[in-house]
PDB file of N, CA and C in Angstrom:
ATOM      1  N   MET A   1     161.196-284.805-147.878  1.00 56.00           N
ATOM      2  CA  MET A   1     162.519-284.966-147.318  1.00 56.00           C
ATOM      3  C   MET A   1     163.178-286.161-147.996  1.00 56.00           C
ATOM      4  N   THR A   2     164.444-286.022-148.307  1.00 65.00           N
ATOM      5  CA  THR A   2     165.186-287.116-148.926  1.00 65.00           C
ATOM      6  C   THR A   2     166.468-287.362-148.145  1.00 65.00           C
ATOM      7  N   GLU A   3     167.131-288.454-148.481  1.00 76.00           N
ATOM      8  CA  GLU A   3     168.392-288.774-147.805  1.00 76.00           C
ATOM      9  C   GLU A   3     169.539-287.907-148.311  1.00 76.00           C
ATOM     10  N   GLN A   4     169.384-287.306-149.483  1.00 77.00           N
ATOM     11  CA  GLN A   4     170.433-286.478-150.062  1.00 77.00           C
ATOM     12  C   GLN A   4     170.249-285.023-149.642  1.00 77.00           C
ATOM     13  N   TYR A   5     171.328-284.361-149.322  1.00 75.00           N
ATOM     14  CA  TYR A   5     171.304-282.949-148.932  1.00 75.00           C
ATOM     15  C   TYR A   5     170.811-282.097-150.096  1.00 75.00           C
ATOM     16  N   ASP A   6     169.879-281.211-149.831  1.00 73.00           N
ATOM     17  CA  ASP A   6     169.327-280.289-150.834  1.00 73.00           C
ATOM     18  C   ASP A   6     168.718-280.988-152.042  1.00 73.00           C
ATOM     19  N   GLU A   7     168.158-282.166-151.864  1.00 76.00           N
ATOM     20  CA  GLU A   7     167.538-282.890-152.962  1.00 76.00           C
ATOM     21  C   GLU A   7     166.021-282.892-152.862  1.00 76.00           C
ATOM     22  N   GLY A   8     165.461-282.424-151.749  1.00 73.00           N
ATOM     23  CA  GLY A   8     164.012-282.452-151.555  1.00 73.00           C
ATOM     24  C   GLY A   8     163.319-281.338-152.325  1.00 73.00           C
ATOM     25  N   ALA A   9     162.001-281.332-152.222  1.00 74.00           N
ATOM     26  CA  ALA A   9     161.203-280.307-152.891  1.00 74.00           C
ATOM     27  C   ALA A   9     161.497-278.932-152.293  1.00 74.00           C
ATOM     28  N   MET A  10     161.497-277.915-153.145  1.00 76.00           N
ATOM     29  CA  MET A  10     161.718-276.553-152.689  1.00 76.00           C
ATOM     30  C   MET A  10     160.378-275.974-152.245  1.00 76.00           C
ATOM     31  N   ILE A  11     160.321-275.457-151.030  1.00 77.00           N
ATOM     32  CA  ILE A  11     159.077-274.863-150.545  1.00 77.00           C
ATOM     33  C   ILE A  11     159.180-273.346-150.427  1.00 77.00           C
ATOM     34  N   GLY A  12     160.353-272.806-150.609  1.00 82.00           N
ATOM     35  CA  GLY A  12     160.525-271.361-150.553  1.00 82.00           C
ATOM     36  C   GLY A  12     161.923-270.988-151.000  1.00 82.00           C
ATOM     37  N   GLN A  13     162.054-269.777-151.499  1.00 85.00           N
ATOM     38  CA  GLN A  13     163.364-269.326-151.961  1.00 85.00           C
ATOM     39  C   GLN A  13     163.411-267.809-151.896  1.00 85.00           C
ATOM     40  N   THR A  14     164.550-267.289-151.548  1.00 87.00           N
ATOM     41  CA  THR A  14     164.763-265.845-151.556  1.00 87.00           C
ATOM     42  C   THR A  14     166.239-265.575-151.839  1.00 87.00           C
ATOM     43  N   LYS A  15     166.547-264.342-152.134  1.00 89.00           N
ATOM     44  CA  LYS A  15     167.933-263.962-152.419  1.00 89.00           C
ATOM     45  C   LYS A  15     168.578-263.399-151.166  1.00 89.00           C
ATOM     46  N   VAL A  16     169.853-263.703-151.004  1.00 91.00           N
ATOM     47  CA  VAL A  16     170.656-263.154-149.911  1.00 91.00           C
ATOM     48  C   VAL A  16     171.871-262.497-150.562  1.00 91.00           C
ATOM     49  N   PRO A  17     172.064-261.206-150.325  1.00 93.00           N
ATOM     50  CA  PRO A  17     173.213-260.546-150.944  1.00 93.00           C
ATOM     51  C   PRO A  17     174.532-261.061-150.367  1.00 93.00           C
ATOM     52  N   VAL A  18     175.526-261.136-151.229  1.00 96.00           N
ATOM     53  CA  VAL A  18     176.879-261.516-150.813  1.00 96.00           C
ATOM     54  C   VAL A  18     177.769-260.312-151.099  1.00 96.00           C
ATOM     55  N   PHE A  19     178.451-259.839-150.063  1.00 97.00           N
ATOM     56  CA  PHE A  19     179.286-258.652-150.180  1.00 97.00           C
ATOM     57  C   PHE A  19     180.762-259.049-150.189  1.00 97.00           C
ATOM     58  N   PRO A  20     181.606-258.268-150.890  1.00 97.00           N
ATOM     59  CA  PRO A  20     183.035-258.592-150.951  1.00 97.00           C
ATOM     60  C   PRO A  20     183.676-258.721-149.566  1.00 97.00           C
ATOM     61  N   GLU A  21     183.194-257.937-148.603  1.00 98.00           N
ATOM     62  CA  GLU A  21     183.791-257.971-147.263  1.00 98.00           C
ATOM     63  C   GLU A  21     183.215-259.072-146.371  1.00 98.00           C
ATOM     64  N   ASP A  22     182.298-259.888-146.895  1.00 97.00           N
ATOM     65  CA  ASP A  22     181.702-260.961-146.092  1.00 97.00           C
ATOM     66  C   ASP A  22     182.735-261.994-145.675  1.00 97.00           C
ATOM     67  N   SER A  23     182.583-262.443-144.463  1.00 97.00           N
ATOM     68  CA  SER A  23     183.320-263.618-143.993  1.00 97.00           C
ATOM     69  C   SER A  23     182.315-264.766-144.019  1.00 97.00           C
ATOM     70  N   PRO A  24     182.779-266.005-143.927  1.00 95.00           N
ATOM     71  CA  PRO A  24     181.823-267.111-143.845  1.00 95.00           C
ATOM     72  C   PRO A  24     180.817-266.902-142.712  1.00 95.00           C
ATOM     73  N   SER A  25     181.286-266.372-141.605  1.00 96.00           N
ATOM     74  CA  SER A  25     180.419-266.155-140.449  1.00 96.00           C
ATOM     75  C   SER A  25     179.362-265.078-140.704  1.00 96.00           C
ATOM     76  N   SER A  26     179.758-263.966-141.314  1.00 96.00           N
ATOM     77  CA  SER A  26     178.791-262.891-141.566  1.00 96.00           C
ATOM     78  C   SER A  26     177.754-263.320-142.608  1.00 96.00           C
ATOM     79  N   LEU A  27     178.186-264.070-143.613  1.00 95.00           N
ATOM     80  CA  LEU A  27     177.250-264.571-144.617  1.00 95.00           C
ATOM     81  C   LEU A  27     176.295-265.586-143.992  1.00 95.00           C
ATOM     82  N   GLN A  28     176.830-266.461-143.164  1.00 94.00           N
ATOM     83  CA  GLN A  28     175.992-267.445-142.479  1.00 94.00           C
ATOM     84  C   GLN A  28     174.928-266.745-141.631  1.00 94.00           C
ATOM     85  N   GLN A  29     175.309-265.691-140.937  1.00 95.00           N
ATOM     86  CA  GLN A  29     174.365-264.951-140.104  1.00 95.00           C
ATOM     87  C   GLN A  29     173.262-264.323-140.952  1.00 95.00           C
ATOM     88  N   ARG A  30     173.628-263.744-142.095  1.00 94.00           N
ATOM     89  CA  ARG A  30     172.644-263.124-142.974  1.00 94.00           C
ATOM     90  C   ARG A  30     171.690-264.176-143.541  1.00 94.00           C
ATOM     91  N   VAL A  31     172.213-265.331-143.910  1.00 92.00           N
ATOM     92  CA  VAL A  31     171.367-266.421-144.412  1.00 92.00           C
ATOM     93  C   VAL A  31     170.403-266.871-143.324  1.00 92.00           C
ATOM     94  N   LYS A  32     170.900-267.030-142.110  1.00 93.00           N
ATOM     95  CA  LYS A  32     170.057-267.455-140.983  1.00 93.00           C
ATOM     96  C   LYS A  32     168.924-266.468-140.725  1.00 93.00           C
ATOM     97  N   GLU A  33     169.241-265.182-140.730  1.00 93.00           N
ATOM     98  CA  GLU A  33     168.218-264.152-140.511  1.00 93.00           C
ATOM     99  C   GLU A  33     167.147-264.214-141.599  1.00 93.00           C
ATOM    100  N   THR A  34     167.580-264.438-142.831  1.00 92.00           N
ATOM    101  CA  THR A  34     166.644-264.530-143.945  1.00 92.00           C
ATOM    102  C   THR A  34     165.787-265.788-143.834  1.00 92.00           C
ATOM    103  N   GLU A  35     166.402-266.901-143.446  1.00 90.00           N
ATOM    104  CA  GLU A  35     165.648-268.147-143.261  1.00 90.00           C
ATOM    105  C   GLU A  35     164.555-267.970-142.217  1.00 90.00           C
ATOM    106  N   HIS A  36     164.871-267.280-141.135  1.00 91.00           N
ATOM    107  CA  HIS A  36     163.899-267.090-140.054  1.00 91.00           C
ATOM    108  C   HIS A  36     162.702-266.267-140.514  1.00 91.00           C
ATOM    109  N   LYS A  37     162.895-265.419-141.511  1.00 92.00           N
ATOM    110  CA  LYS A  37     161.777-264.659-142.081  1.00 92.00           C
ATOM    111  C   LYS A  37     161.023-265.492-143.121  1.00 92.00           C
ATOM    112  N   LEU A  38     161.757-266.310-143.868  1.00 89.00           N
ATOM    113  CA  LEU A  38     161.162-267.083-144.959  1.00 89.00           C
ATOM    114  C   LEU A  38     160.350-268.274-144.459  1.00 89.00           C
ATOM    115  N   TYR A  39     160.827-268.981-143.443  1.00 89.00           N
ATOM    116  CA  TYR A  39     160.157-270.205-142.995  1.00 89.00           C
ATOM    117  C   TYR A  39     158.685-270.010-142.660  1.00 89.00           C
ATOM    118  N   PRO A  40     158.316-269.005-141.856  1.00 89.00           N
ATOM    119  CA  PRO A  40     156.885-268.848-141.548  1.00 89.00           C
ATOM    120  C   PRO A  40     156.047-268.527-142.785  1.00 89.00           C
ATOM    121  N   VAL A  41     156.595-267.739-143.703  1.00 88.00           N
ATOM    122  CA  VAL A  41     155.870-267.392-144.924  1.00 88.00           C
ATOM    123  C   VAL A  41     155.680-268.639-145.787  1.00 88.00           C
ATOM    124  N   ALA A  42     156.740-269.415-145.964  1.00 86.00           N
ATOM    125  CA  ALA A  42     156.660-270.625-146.781  1.00 86.00           C
ATOM    126  C   ALA A  42     155.721-271.649-146.152  1.00 86.00           C
ATOM    127  N   LEU A  43     155.798-271.817-144.851  1.00 87.00           N
ATOM    128  CA  LEU A  43     154.928-272.771-144.169  1.00 87.00           C
ATOM    129  C   LEU A  43     153.469-272.348-144.282  1.00 87.00           C
ATOM    130  N   ASN A  44     153.190-271.065-144.085  1.00 87.00           N
ATOM    131  CA  ASN A  44     151.827-270.561-144.219  1.00 87.00           C
ATOM    132  C   ASN A  44     151.298-270.802-145.631  1.00 87.00           C
ATOM    133  N   HIS A  45     152.117-270.518-146.632  1.00 84.00           N
ATOM    134  CA  HIS A  45     151.714-270.741-148.019  1.00 84.00           C
ATOM    135  C   HIS A  45     151.441-272.221-148.263  1.00 84.00           C
ATOM    136  N   TYR A  46     152.328-273.082-147.792  1.00 82.00           N
ATOM    137  CA  TYR A  46     152.156-274.525-147.987  1.00 82.00           C
ATOM    138  C   TYR A  46     150.858-275.006-147.346  1.00 82.00           C
ATOM    139  N   ILE A  47     150.599-274.574-146.125  1.00 83.00           N
ATOM    140  CA  ILE A  47     149.389-274.999-145.420  1.00 83.00           C
ATOM    141  C   ILE A  47     148.145-274.504-146.156  1.00 83.00           C
ATOM    142  N   ARG A  48     148.155-273.254-146.602  1.00 82.00           N
ATOM    143  CA  ARG A  48     146.985-272.713-147.304  1.00 82.00           C
ATOM    144  C   ARG A  48     146.738-273.436-148.616  1.00 82.00           C
ATOM    145  N   GLU A  49     147.792-273.808-149.331  1.00 78.00           N
ATOM    146  CA  GLU A  49     147.644-274.488-150.615  1.00 78.00           C
ATOM    147  C   GLU A  49     147.277-275.960-150.459  1.00 78.00           C
ATOM    148  N   ASN A  50     147.637-276.567-149.339  1.00 72.00           N
ATOM    149  CA  ASN A  50     147.456-278.006-149.156  1.00 72.00           C
ATOM    150  C   ASN A  50     146.547-278.338-147.986  1.00 72.00           C
ATOM    151  N   PHE A  51     145.742-277.394-147.537  1.00 64.00           N
ATOM    152  CA  PHE A  51     144.951-277.570-146.320  1.00 64.00           C
ATOM    153  C   PHE A  51     144.073-278.807-146.370  1.00 64.00           C
ATOM    154  N   GLN A  52     143.329-279.015-147.438  1.00 60.00           N
ATOM    155  CA  GLN A  52     142.428-280.167-147.508  1.00 60.00           C
ATOM    156  C   GLN A  52     143.212-281.475-147.451  1.00 60.00           C
ATOM    157  N   ASP A  53     144.353-281.535-148.121  1.00 57.00           N
ATOM    158  CA  ASP A  53     145.177-282.745-148.069  1.00 57.00           C
ATOM    159  C   ASP A  53     145.687-282.991-146.659  1.00 57.00           C
ATOM    160  N   ILE A  54     146.103-281.931-145.981  1.00 52.00           N
ATOM    161  CA  ILE A  54     146.628-282.064-144.624  1.00 52.00           C
ATOM    162  C   ILE A  54     145.526-282.513-143.684  1.00 52.00           C
ATOM    163  N   VAL A  55     144.371-281.861-143.743  1.00 52.00           N
ATOM    164  CA  VAL A  55     143.262-282.208-142.856  1.00 52.00           C
ATOM    165  C   VAL A  55     142.799-283.631-143.125  1.00 52.00           C
ATOM    166  N   GLY A  56     142.808-284.042-144.376  1.00 54.00           N
ATOM    167  CA  GLY A  56     142.348-285.381-144.721  1.00 54.00           C
ATOM    168  C   GLY A  56     143.278-286.485-144.272  1.00 54.00           C
ATOM    169  N   SER A  57     144.544-286.175-144.035  1.00 55.00           N
ATOM    170  CA  SER A  57     145.496-287.233-143.716  1.00 55.00           C
ATOM    171  C   SER A  57     146.086-287.148-142.316  1.00 55.00           C
ATOM    172  N   VAL A  58     146.007-285.987-141.690  1.00 52.00           N
ATOM    173  CA  VAL A  58     146.603-285.815-140.369  1.00 52.00           C
ATOM    174  C   VAL A  58     145.550-285.265-139.421  1.00 52.00           C
ATOM    175  N   PRO A  59     145.291-285.943-138.307  1.00 51.00           N
ATOM    176  CA  PRO A  59     144.311-285.413-137.358  1.00 51.00           C
ATOM    177  C   PRO A  59     144.779-284.081-136.772  1.00 51.00           C
ATOM    178  N   ILE A  60     143.917-283.075-136.840  1.00 48.00           N
ATOM    179  CA  ILE A  60     144.209-281.768-136.265  1.00 48.00           C
ATOM    180  C   ILE A  60     143.093-281.465-135.284  1.00 48.00           C
ATOM    181  N   ALA A  61     143.434-281.248-134.037  1.00 52.00           N
ATOM    182  CA  ALA A  61     142.437-281.037-132.987  1.00 52.00           C
ATOM    183  C   ALA A  61     141.492-279.901-133.348  1.00 52.00           C
ATOM    184  N   GLY A  62     140.189-280.179-133.303  1.00 52.00           N
ATOM    185  CA  GLY A  62     139.190-279.154-133.532  1.00 52.00           C
ATOM    186  C   GLY A  62     138.905-278.835-134.981  1.00 52.00           C
ATOM    187  N   ILE A  63     139.555-279.533-135.922  1.00 49.00           N
ATOM    188  CA  ILE A  63     139.344-279.262-137.341  1.00 49.00           C
ATOM    189  C   ILE A  63     138.980-280.569-138.028  1.00 49.00           C
ATOM    190  N   SER A  64     137.941-280.532-138.840  1.00 50.00           N
ATOM    191  CA  SER A  64     137.586-281.729-139.599  1.00 50.00           C
ATOM    192  C   SER A  64     137.401-281.351-141.059  1.00 50.00           C
ATOM    193  N   ALA A  65     137.696-282.288-141.931  1.00 49.00           N
ATOM    194  CA  ALA A  65     137.554-282.050-143.366  1.00 49.00           C
ATOM    195  C   ALA A  65     136.083-282.099-143.742  1.00 49.00           C
ATOM    196  N   VAL A  66     135.695-281.229-144.658  1.00 49.00           N
ATOM    197  CA  VAL A  66     134.322-281.212-145.152  1.00 49.00           C
ATOM    198  C   VAL A  66     134.341-281.753-146.567  1.00 49.00           C
ATOM    199  N   SER A  67     133.526-282.764-146.816  1.00 42.00           N
ATOM    200  CA  SER A  67     133.494-283.368-148.161  1.00 42.00           C
ATOM    201  C   SER A  67     132.522-282.646-149.054  1.00 42.00           C
TER     202      SER A  67
END
């Protein structure tokens, strides 16, 4: 996370179609729906790729790092 908008590391990306008849509101709704699908996938991927780092630095109930 950084102090600048959209300056942090990218953890996920997908395409959202933009249609000629879109209003700002309809496009915003489509982006929101896509974000709600992307966030769990991106978070799961991040956790799976960084599990040892996370376990080693953040206490997680019932889970311990194995050296």
